[in-house]
Amino acid sequence: MDTPAKSPPPRAHLTADPRFRSVLQGAMKKYNLEDYFGQAVVKLVTGETDPRTLVCCNTGCRPCARDYLGAAETVLRELSRKRKRFFFF
């Protein structure tokens, strides 16, 4: 019995972007998330984790679901921007 191959997350290709690590680090810093929470943000960015599963409970806990979602949204926004090209004449 062969098990079917698991398909990659819908946005897994984003992790191959050369800017990914620096953008991720910037977003984590912006939302005051420690480095060890990076994998949770990566799963949100790639679509492996459904963002609708994270809900803020309004108890003031840190990190909050809003922090994870905000960091993931920042990464997606930054990676969707066009890269600036510099031409040296």
PDB file of N, CA and C in Angstrom:
ATOM      1  N   MET A   1       0.825  -1.177   0.000  1.00  0.00           N
ATOM      2  CA  MET A   1       0.000   0.000   0.000  1.00  0.00           C
ATOM      3  C   MET A   1       0.873   1.245   0.000  1.00  0.00           C
ATOM      4  N   ASP A   2       0.707   2.029  -1.018  1.00  0.00           N
ATOM      5  CA  ASP A   2       1.433   3.291  -1.091  1.00  0.00           C
ATOM      6  C   ASP A   2       0.552   4.406  -0.546  1.00  0.00           C
ATOM      7  N   THR A   3       1.152   5.234   0.279  1.00  0.00           N
ATOM      8  CA  THR A   3       0.415   6.397   0.768  1.00  0.00           C
ATOM      9  C   THR A   3       0.585   7.524  -0.237  1.00  0.00           C
ATOM     10  N   PRO A   4      -0.465   8.284  -0.478  1.00  0.00           N
ATOM     11  CA  PRO A   4      -0.350   9.372  -1.439  1.00  0.00           C
ATOM     12  C   PRO A   4       0.627  10.433  -0.941  1.00  0.00           C
ATOM     13  N   ALA A   5       1.347  11.022  -1.879  1.00  0.00           N
ATOM     14  CA  ALA A   5       2.317  12.055  -1.525  1.00  0.00           C
ATOM     15  C   ALA A   5       1.580  13.293  -1.047  1.00  0.00           C
ATOM     16  N   LYS A   6       2.084  13.865   0.022  1.00  0.00           N
ATOM     17  CA  LYS A   6       1.473  15.070   0.569  1.00  0.00           C
ATOM     18  C   LYS A   6       1.870  16.253  -0.303  1.00  0.00           C
ATOM     19  N   SER A   7       0.891  17.016  -0.718  1.00  0.00           N
ATOM     20  CA  SER A   7       1.182  18.166  -1.570  1.00  0.00           C
ATOM     21  C   SER A   7       1.737  19.305  -0.712  1.00  0.00           C
ATOM     22  N   PRO A   8       2.594  20.128  -1.294  1.00  0.00           N
ATOM     23  CA  PRO A   8       3.175  21.234  -0.533  1.00  0.00           C
ATOM     24  C   PRO A   8       2.118  22.295  -0.240  1.00  0.00           C
ATOM     25  N   PRO A   9       2.343  23.112   0.779  1.00  0.00           N
ATOM     26  CA  PRO A   9       1.406  24.198   1.075  1.00  0.00           C
ATOM     27  C   PRO A   9       1.271  25.133  -0.128  1.00  0.00           C
ATOM     28  N   PRO A  10       0.149  25.846  -0.244  1.00  0.00           N
ATOM     29  CA  PRO A  10      -0.117  26.649  -1.441  1.00  0.00           C
ATOM     30  C   PRO A  10       0.900  27.755  -1.725  1.00  0.00           C
ATOM     31  N   ARG A  11       1.519  28.302  -0.694  1.00  0.00           N
ATOM     32  CA  ARG A  11       2.493  29.382  -0.918  1.00  0.00           C
ATOM     33  C   ARG A  11       3.902  28.982  -0.476  1.00  0.00           C
ATOM     34  N   ALA A  12       4.223  27.708  -0.572  1.00  0.00           N
ATOM     35  CA  ALA A  12       5.538  27.217  -0.149  1.00  0.00           C
ATOM     36  C   ALA A  12       6.658  27.833  -0.968  1.00  0.00           C
ATOM     37  N   HIS A  13       6.363  28.247  -2.195  1.00  0.00           N
ATOM     38  CA  HIS A  13       7.390  28.839  -3.052  1.00  0.00           C
ATOM     39  C   HIS A  13       7.940  30.145  -2.488  1.00  0.00           C
ATOM     40  N   LEU A  14       7.225  30.787  -1.593  1.00  0.00           N
ATOM     41  CA  LEU A  14       7.694  32.057  -1.033  1.00  0.00           C
ATOM     42  C   LEU A  14       8.964  31.898  -0.203  1.00  0.00           C
ATOM     43  N   THR A  15       9.157  30.721   0.372  1.00  0.00           N
ATOM     44  CA  THR A  15      10.352  30.508   1.197  1.00  0.00           C
ATOM     45  C   THR A  15      11.625  30.474   0.352  1.00  0.00           C
ATOM     46  N   ALA A  16      11.484  30.306  -0.953  1.00  0.00           N
ATOM     47  CA  ALA A  16      12.652  30.294  -1.840  1.00  0.00           C
ATOM     48  C   ALA A  16      13.077  31.704  -2.247  1.00  0.00           C
ATOM     49  N   ASP A  17      12.255  32.693  -1.951  1.00  0.00           N
ATOM     50  CA  ASP A  17      12.590  34.081  -2.281  1.00  0.00           C
ATOM     51  C   ASP A  17      13.825  34.489  -1.480  1.00  0.00           C
ATOM     52  N   PRO A  18      14.821  35.100  -2.125  1.00  0.00           N
ATOM     53  CA  PRO A  18      16.041  35.482  -1.398  1.00  0.00           C
ATOM     54  C   PRO A  18      15.788  36.497  -0.285  1.00  0.00           C
ATOM     55  N   ARG A  19      14.705  37.227  -0.352  1.00  0.00           N
ATOM     56  CA  ARG A  19      14.385  38.227   0.670  1.00  0.00           C
ATOM     57  C   ARG A  19      13.641  37.632   1.853  1.00  0.00           C
ATOM     58  N   PHE A  20      13.218  36.376   1.758  1.00  0.00           N
ATOM     59  CA  PHE A  20      12.308  35.792   2.747  1.00  0.00           C
ATOM     60  C   PHE A  20      12.828  35.890   4.179  1.00  0.00           C
ATOM     61  N   ARG A  21      14.035  35.445   4.426  1.00  0.00           N
ATOM     62  CA  ARG A  21      14.576  35.419   5.797  1.00  0.00           C
ATOM     63  C   ARG A  21      14.665  36.814   6.395  1.00  0.00           C
ATOM     64  N   SER A  22      15.148  37.789   5.615  1.00  0.00           N
ATOM     65  CA  SER A  22      15.286  39.140   6.159  1.00  0.00           C
ATOM     66  C   SER A  22      13.916  39.772   6.406  1.00  0.00           C
ATOM     67  N   VAL A  23      12.973  39.533   5.511  1.00  0.00           N
ATOM     68  CA  VAL A  23      11.615  40.063   5.691  1.00  0.00           C
ATOM     69  C   VAL A  23      10.960  39.406   6.912  1.00  0.00           C
ATOM     70  N   LEU A  24      11.152  38.111   7.068  1.00  0.00           N
ATOM     71  CA  LEU A  24      10.602  37.402   8.224  1.00  0.00           C
ATOM     72  C   LEU A  24      11.179  37.956   9.519  1.00  0.00           C
ATOM     73  N   GLN A  25      12.489  38.152   9.562  1.00  0.00           N
ATOM     74  CA  GLN A  25      13.120  38.688  10.767  1.00  0.00           C
ATOM     75  C   GLN A  25      12.605  40.084  11.093  1.00  0.00           C
ATOM     76  N   GLY A  26      12.424  40.913  10.068  1.00  0.00           N
ATOM     77  CA  GLY A  26      11.890  42.255  10.282  1.00  0.00           C
ATOM     78  C   GLY A  26      10.476  42.235  10.833  1.00  0.00           C
ATOM     79  N   ALA A  27       9.645  41.347  10.309  1.00  0.00           N
ATOM     80  CA  ALA A  27       8.262  41.237  10.783  1.00  0.00           C
ATOM     81  C   ALA A  27       8.223  40.710  12.218  1.00  0.00           C
ATOM     82  N   MET A  28       9.079  39.760  12.523  1.00  0.00           N
ATOM     83  CA  MET A  28       9.128  39.217  13.878  1.00  0.00           C
ATOM     84  C   MET A  28       9.551  40.308  14.865  1.00  0.00           C
ATOM     85  N   LYS A  29      10.503  41.119  14.467  1.00  0.00           N
ATOM     86  CA  LYS A  29      10.964  42.205  15.332  1.00  0.00           C
ATOM     87  C   LYS A  29       9.866  43.243  15.516  1.00  0.00           C
ATOM     88  N   LYS A  30       9.160  43.566  14.434  1.00  0.00           N
ATOM     89  CA  LYS A  30       8.088  44.561  14.487  1.00  0.00           C
ATOM     90  C   LYS A  30       6.998  44.155  15.481  1.00  0.00           C
ATOM     91  N   TYR A  31       6.681  42.870  15.532  1.00  0.00           N
ATOM     92  CA  TYR A  31       5.626  42.379  16.412  1.00  0.00           C
ATOM     93  C   TYR A  31       6.162  41.775  17.711  1.00  0.00           C
ATOM     94  N   ASN A  32       7.427  42.023  18.013  1.00  0.00           N
ATOM     95  CA  ASN A  32       8.065  41.573  19.260  1.00  0.00           C
ATOM     96  C   ASN A  32       7.917  40.075  19.492  1.00  0.00           C
ATOM     97  N   LEU A  33       8.141  39.294  18.447  1.00  0.00           N
ATOM     98  CA  LEU A  33       8.091  37.841  18.567  1.00  0.00           C
ATOM     99  C   LEU A  33       9.513  37.299  18.669  1.00  0.00           C
ATOM    100  N   GLU A  34       9.718  36.384  19.580  1.00  0.00           N
ATOM    101  CA  GLU A  34      11.019  35.747  19.726  1.00  0.00           C
ATOM    102  C   GLU A  34      11.301  34.858  18.514  1.00  0.00           C
ATOM    103  N   ASP A  35      12.566  34.572  18.271  1.00  0.00           N
ATOM    104  CA  ASP A  35      12.960  33.769  17.110  1.00  0.00           C
ATOM    105  C   ASP A  35      12.292  32.397  17.071  1.00  0.00           C
ATOM    106  N   TYR A  36      12.062  31.804  18.235  1.00  0.00           N
ATOM    107  CA  TYR A  36      11.501  30.453  18.247  1.00  0.00           C
ATOM    108  C   TYR A  36      10.032  30.409  17.827  1.00  0.00           C
ATOM    109  N   PHE A  37       9.390  31.559  17.642  1.00  0.00           N
ATOM    110  CA  PHE A  37       8.030  31.600  17.111  1.00  0.00           C
ATOM    111  C   PHE A  37       8.031  31.720  15.589  1.00  0.00           C
ATOM    112  N   GLY A  38       9.197  31.780  14.992  1.00  0.00           N
ATOM    113  CA  GLY A  38       9.318  31.958  13.550  1.00  0.00           C
ATOM    114  C   GLY A  38       8.649  30.861  12.744  1.00  0.00           C
ATOM    115  N   GLN A  39       8.738  29.637  13.193  1.00  0.00           N
ATOM    116  CA  GLN A  39       8.145  28.528  12.443  1.00  0.00           C
ATOM    117  C   GLN A  39       6.631  28.660  12.370  1.00  0.00           C
ATOM    118  N   ALA A  40       6.010  29.171  13.422  1.00  0.00           N
ATOM    119  CA  ALA A  40       4.556  29.372  13.401  1.00  0.00           C
ATOM    120  C   ALA A  40       4.183  30.428  12.364  1.00  0.00           C
ATOM    121  N   VAL A  41       4.978  31.482  12.267  1.00  0.00           N
ATOM    122  CA  VAL A  41       4.715  32.535  11.280  1.00  0.00           C
ATOM    123  C   VAL A  41       4.955  31.991   9.873  1.00  0.00           C
ATOM    124  N   VAL A  42       5.995  31.198   9.689  1.00  0.00           N
ATOM    125  CA  VAL A  42       6.281  30.608   8.375  1.00  0.00           C
ATOM    126  C   VAL A  42       5.114  29.741   7.929  1.00  0.00           C
ATOM    127  N   LYS A  43       4.542  28.967   8.838  1.00  0.00           N
ATOM    128  CA  LYS A  43       3.404  28.115   8.483  1.00  0.00           C
ATOM    129  C   LYS A  43       2.192  28.951   8.068  1.00  0.00           C
ATOM    130  N   LEU A  44       2.013  30.105   8.687  1.00  0.00           N
ATOM    131  CA  LEU A  44       0.929  30.997   8.271  1.00  0.00           C
ATOM    132  C   LEU A  44       1.209  31.591   6.899  1.00  0.00           C
ATOM    133  N   VAL A  45       2.457  31.979   6.662  1.00  0.00           N
ATOM    134  CA  VAL A  45       2.829  32.591   5.382  1.00  0.00           C
ATOM    135  C   VAL A  45       2.659  31.596   4.242  1.00  0.00           C
ATOM    136  N   THR A  46       3.096  30.378   4.438  1.00  0.00           N
ATOM    137  CA  THR A  46       3.032  29.387   3.360  1.00  0.00           C
ATOM    138  C   THR A  46       1.634  28.816   3.168  1.00  0.00           C
ATOM    139  N   GLY A  47       0.761  29.013   4.126  1.00  0.00           N
ATOM    140  CA  GLY A  47      -0.596  28.493   4.013  1.00  0.00           C
ATOM    141  C   GLY A  47      -0.765  27.120   4.627  1.00  0.00           C
ATOM    142  N   GLU A  48       0.267  26.630   5.281  1.00  0.00           N
ATOM    143  CA  GLU A  48       0.177  25.327   5.938  1.00  0.00           C
ATOM    144  C   GLU A  48      -0.797  25.385   7.123  1.00  0.00           C
ATOM    145  N   THR A  49      -0.841  26.535   7.791  1.00  0.00           N
ATOM    146  CA  THR A  49      -1.787  26.763   8.876  1.00  0.00           C
ATOM    147  C   THR A  49      -2.845  27.743   8.397  1.00  0.00           C
ATOM    148  N   ASP A  50      -4.089  27.410   8.589  1.00  0.00           N
ATOM    149  CA  ASP A  50      -5.187  28.285   8.200  1.00  0.00           C
ATOM    150  C   ASP A  50      -5.272  29.438   9.205  1.00  0.00           C
ATOM    151  N   PRO A  51      -5.196  30.685   8.741  1.00  0.00           N
ATOM    152  CA  PRO A  51      -5.239  31.815   9.679  1.00  0.00           C
ATOM    153  C   PRO A  51      -6.554  31.917  10.455  1.00  0.00           C
ATOM    154  N   ARG A  52      -7.594  31.294   9.957  1.00  0.00           N
ATOM    155  CA  ARG A  52      -8.878  31.333  10.666  1.00  0.00           C
ATOM    156  C   ARG A  52      -8.858  30.496  11.934  1.00  0.00           C
ATOM    157  N   THR A  53      -7.817  29.679  12.114  1.00  0.00           N
ATOM    158  CA  THR A  53      -7.729  28.869  13.329  1.00  0.00           C
ATOM    159  C   THR A  53      -7.157  29.658  14.500  1.00  0.00           C
ATOM    160  N   LEU A  54      -6.560  30.811  14.238  1.00  0.00           N
ATOM    161  CA  LEU A  54      -6.007  31.646  15.298  1.00  0.00           C
ATOM    162  C   LEU A  54      -7.015  32.723  15.665  1.00  0.00           C
ATOM    163  N   VAL A  55      -7.400  32.745  16.921  1.00  0.00           N
ATOM    164  CA  VAL A  55      -8.387  33.708  17.390  1.00  0.00           C
ATOM    165  C   VAL A  55      -7.860  34.383  18.648  1.00  0.00           C
ATOM    166  N   CYS A  56      -7.936  35.702  18.677  1.00  0.00           N
ATOM    167  CA  CYS A  56      -7.531  36.449  19.868  1.00  0.00           C
ATOM    168  C   CYS A  56      -8.598  36.264  20.943  1.00  0.00           C
ATOM    169  N   CYS A  57      -8.147  35.988  22.168  1.00  0.00           N
ATOM    170  CA  CYS A  57      -9.086  35.760  23.270  1.00  0.00           C
ATOM    171  C   CYS A  57      -9.260  37.012  24.136  1.00  0.00           C
ATOM    172  N   ASN A  58      -8.564  38.102  23.776  1.00  0.00           N
ATOM    173  CA  ASN A  58      -8.664  39.392  24.481  1.00  0.00           C
ATOM    174  C   ASN A  58      -8.314  39.306  25.967  1.00  0.00           C
ATOM    175  N   THR A  59      -7.341  38.462  26.314  1.00  0.00           N
ATOM    176  CA  THR A  59      -6.900  38.380  27.702  1.00  0.00           C
ATOM    177  C   THR A  59      -5.581  39.101  27.919  1.00  0.00           C
ATOM    178  N   GLY A  60      -4.999  39.631  26.856  1.00  0.00           N
ATOM    179  CA  GLY A  60      -3.737  40.349  26.974  1.00  0.00           C
ATOM    180  C   GLY A  60      -2.515  39.450  26.968  1.00  0.00           C
ATOM    181  N   CYS A  61      -2.661  38.225  26.541  1.00  0.00           N
ATOM    182  CA  CYS A  61      -1.524  37.296  26.531  1.00  0.00           C
ATOM    183  C   CYS A  61      -0.506  37.715  25.472  1.00  0.00           C
ATOM    184  N   ARG A  62       0.742  37.321  25.686  1.00  0.00           N
ATOM    185  CA  ARG A  62       1.816  37.613  24.749  1.00  0.00           C
ATOM    186  C   ARG A  62       2.551  36.341  24.459  1.00  0.00           C
ATOM    187  N   PRO A  63       2.829  35.984  23.248  1.00  0.00           N
ATOM    188  CA  PRO A  63       2.369  36.645  22.038  1.00  0.00           C
ATOM    189  C   PRO A  63       0.904  36.326  21.779  1.00  0.00           C
ATOM    190  N   CYS A  64       0.255  37.271  21.196  1.00  0.00           N
ATOM    191  CA  CYS A  64      -1.167  37.148  20.879  1.00  0.00           C
ATOM    192  C   CYS A  64      -1.323  36.596  19.466  1.00  0.00           C
ATOM    193  N   ALA A  65      -2.475  36.035  19.187  1.00  0.00           N
ATOM    194  CA  ALA A  65      -2.754  35.551  17.835  1.00  0.00           C
ATOM    195  C   ALA A  65      -2.630  36.692  16.833  1.00  0.00           C
ATOM    196  N   ARG A  66      -2.967  37.899  17.268  1.00  0.00           N
ATOM    197  CA  ARG A  66      -2.841  39.068  16.392  1.00  0.00           C
ATOM    198  C   ARG A  66      -1.386  39.324  15.999  1.00  0.00           C
ATOM    199  N   ASP A  67      -0.455  39.019  16.900  1.00  0.00           N
ATOM    200  CA  ASP A  67       0.965  39.196  16.593  1.00  0.00           C
ATOM    201  C   ASP A  67       1.401  38.237  15.492  1.00  0.00           C
ATOM    202  N   TYR A  68       1.003  36.986  15.610  1.00  0.00           N
ATOM    203  CA  TYR A  68       1.334  35.995  14.582  1.00  0.00           C
ATOM    204  C   TYR A  68       0.741  36.390  13.235  1.00  0.00           C
ATOM    205  N   LEU A  69      -0.533  36.758  13.252  1.00  0.00           N
ATOM    206  CA  LEU A  69      -1.219  37.127  12.013  1.00  0.00           C
ATOM    207  C   LEU A  69      -0.642  38.402  11.410  1.00  0.00           C
ATOM    208  N   GLY A  70      -0.317  39.365  12.265  1.00  0.00           N
ATOM    209  CA  GLY A  70       0.272  40.607  11.774  1.00  0.00           C
ATOM    210  C   GLY A  70       1.634  40.379  11.149  1.00  0.00           C
ATOM    211  N   ALA A  71       2.443  39.548  11.779  1.00  0.00           N
ATOM    212  CA  ALA A  71       3.766  39.247  11.233  1.00  0.00           C
ATOM    213  C   ALA A  71       3.642  38.530   9.894  1.00  0.00           C
ATOM    214  N   ALA A  72       2.737  37.574   9.806  1.00  0.00           N
ATOM    215  CA  ALA A  72       2.542  36.835   8.553  1.00  0.00           C
ATOM    216  C   ALA A  72       2.041  37.769   7.454  1.00  0.00           C
ATOM    217  N   GLU A  73       1.125  38.653   7.793  1.00  0.00           N
ATOM    218  CA  GLU A  73       0.605  39.608   6.808  1.00  0.00           C
ATOM    219  C   GLU A  73       1.703  40.555   6.326  1.00  0.00           C
ATOM    220  N   THR A  74       2.556  40.978   7.238  1.00  0.00           N
ATOM    221  CA  THR A  74       3.668  41.853   6.868  1.00  0.00           C
ATOM    222  C   THR A  74       4.612  41.150   5.906  1.00  0.00           C
ATOM    223  N   VAL A  75       4.923  39.901   6.177  1.00  0.00           N
ATOM    224  CA  VAL A  75       5.802  39.141   5.286  1.00  0.00           C
ATOM    225  C   VAL A  75       5.180  39.023   3.896  1.00  0.00           C
ATOM    226  N   LEU A  76       3.902  38.666   3.845  1.00  0.00           N
ATOM    227  CA  LEU A  76       3.232  38.527   2.550  1.00  0.00           C
ATOM    228  C   LEU A  76       3.194  39.851   1.797  1.00  0.00           C
ATOM    229  N   ARG A  77       2.943  40.937   2.500  1.00  0.00           N
ATOM    230  CA  ARG A  77       2.887  42.252   1.860  1.00  0.00           C
ATOM    231  C   ARG A  77       4.254  42.646   1.302  1.00  0.00           C
ATOM    232  N   GLU A  78       5.293  42.439   2.100  1.00  0.00           N
ATOM    233  CA  GLU A  78       6.644  42.820   1.660  1.00  0.00           C
ATOM    234  C   GLU A  78       7.116  41.970   0.482  1.00  0.00           C
ATOM    235  N   LEU A  79       6.813  40.689   0.502  1.00  0.00           N
ATOM    236  CA  LEU A  79       7.253  39.821  -0.584  1.00  0.00           C
ATOM    237  C   LEU A  79       6.468  40.068  -1.877  1.00  0.00           C
ATOM    238  N   SER A  80       5.282  40.636  -1.750  1.00  0.00           N
ATOM    239  CA  SER A  80       4.492  40.907  -2.956  1.00  0.00           C
ATOM    240  C   SER A  80       4.930  42.188  -3.658  1.00  0.00           C
ATOM    241  N   ARG A  81       5.719  43.010  -2.973  1.00  0.00           N
ATOM    242  CA  ARG A  81       6.227  44.230  -3.597  1.00  0.00           C
ATOM    243  C   ARG A  81       7.261  43.878  -4.647  1.00  0.00           C
ATOM    244  N   LYS A  82       7.268  44.650  -5.689  1.00  0.00           N
ATOM    245  CA  LYS A  82       8.251  44.431  -6.754  1.00  0.00           C
ATOM    246  C   LYS A  82       9.639  44.787  -6.235  1.00  0.00           C
ATOM    247  N   ARG A  83      10.595  44.035  -6.689  1.00  0.00           N
ATOM    248  CA  ARG A  83      11.980  44.333  -6.337  1.00  0.00           C
ATOM    249  C   ARG A  83      12.453  45.527  -7.136  1.00  0.00           C
ATOM    250  N   LYS A  84      13.185  46.382  -6.463  1.00  0.00           N
ATOM    251  CA  LYS A  84      13.750  47.520  -7.177  1.00  0.00           C
ATOM    252  C   LYS A  84      14.954  47.054  -7.979  1.00  0.00           C
ATOM    253  N   ARG A  85      15.017  47.512  -9.185  1.00  0.00           N
ATOM    254  CA  ARG A  85      16.161  47.170 -10.026  1.00  0.00           C
ATOM    255  C   ARG A  85      17.009  48.414 -10.235  1.00  0.00           C
ATOM    256  N   PHE A  86      18.259  48.216 -10.101  1.00  0.00           N
ATOM    257  CA  PHE A  86      19.187  49.324 -10.278  1.00  0.00           C
ATOM    258  C   PHE A  86      19.993  49.085 -11.543  1.00  0.00           C
ATOM    259  N   PHE A  87      20.048  50.097 -12.354  1.00  0.00           N
ATOM    260  CA  PHE A  87      20.802  50.016 -13.584  1.00  0.00           C
ATOM    261  C   PHE A  87      22.033  50.890 -13.472  1.00  0.00           C
ATOM    262  N   PHE A  88      23.157  50.313 -13.698  1.00  0.00           N
ATOM    263  CA  PHE A  88      24.415  51.062 -13.655  1.00  0.00           C
ATOM    264  C   PHE A  88      24.850  51.315 -15.094  1.00  0.00           C
ATOM    265  N   PHE A  89      24.924  52.556 -15.427  1.00  0.00           N
ATOM    266  CA  PHE A  89      25.283  52.934 -16.799  1.00  0.00           C
ATOM    267  C   PHE A  89      26.749  53.180 -16.934  1.00  0.00           C
TER     268      PHE A  89
END
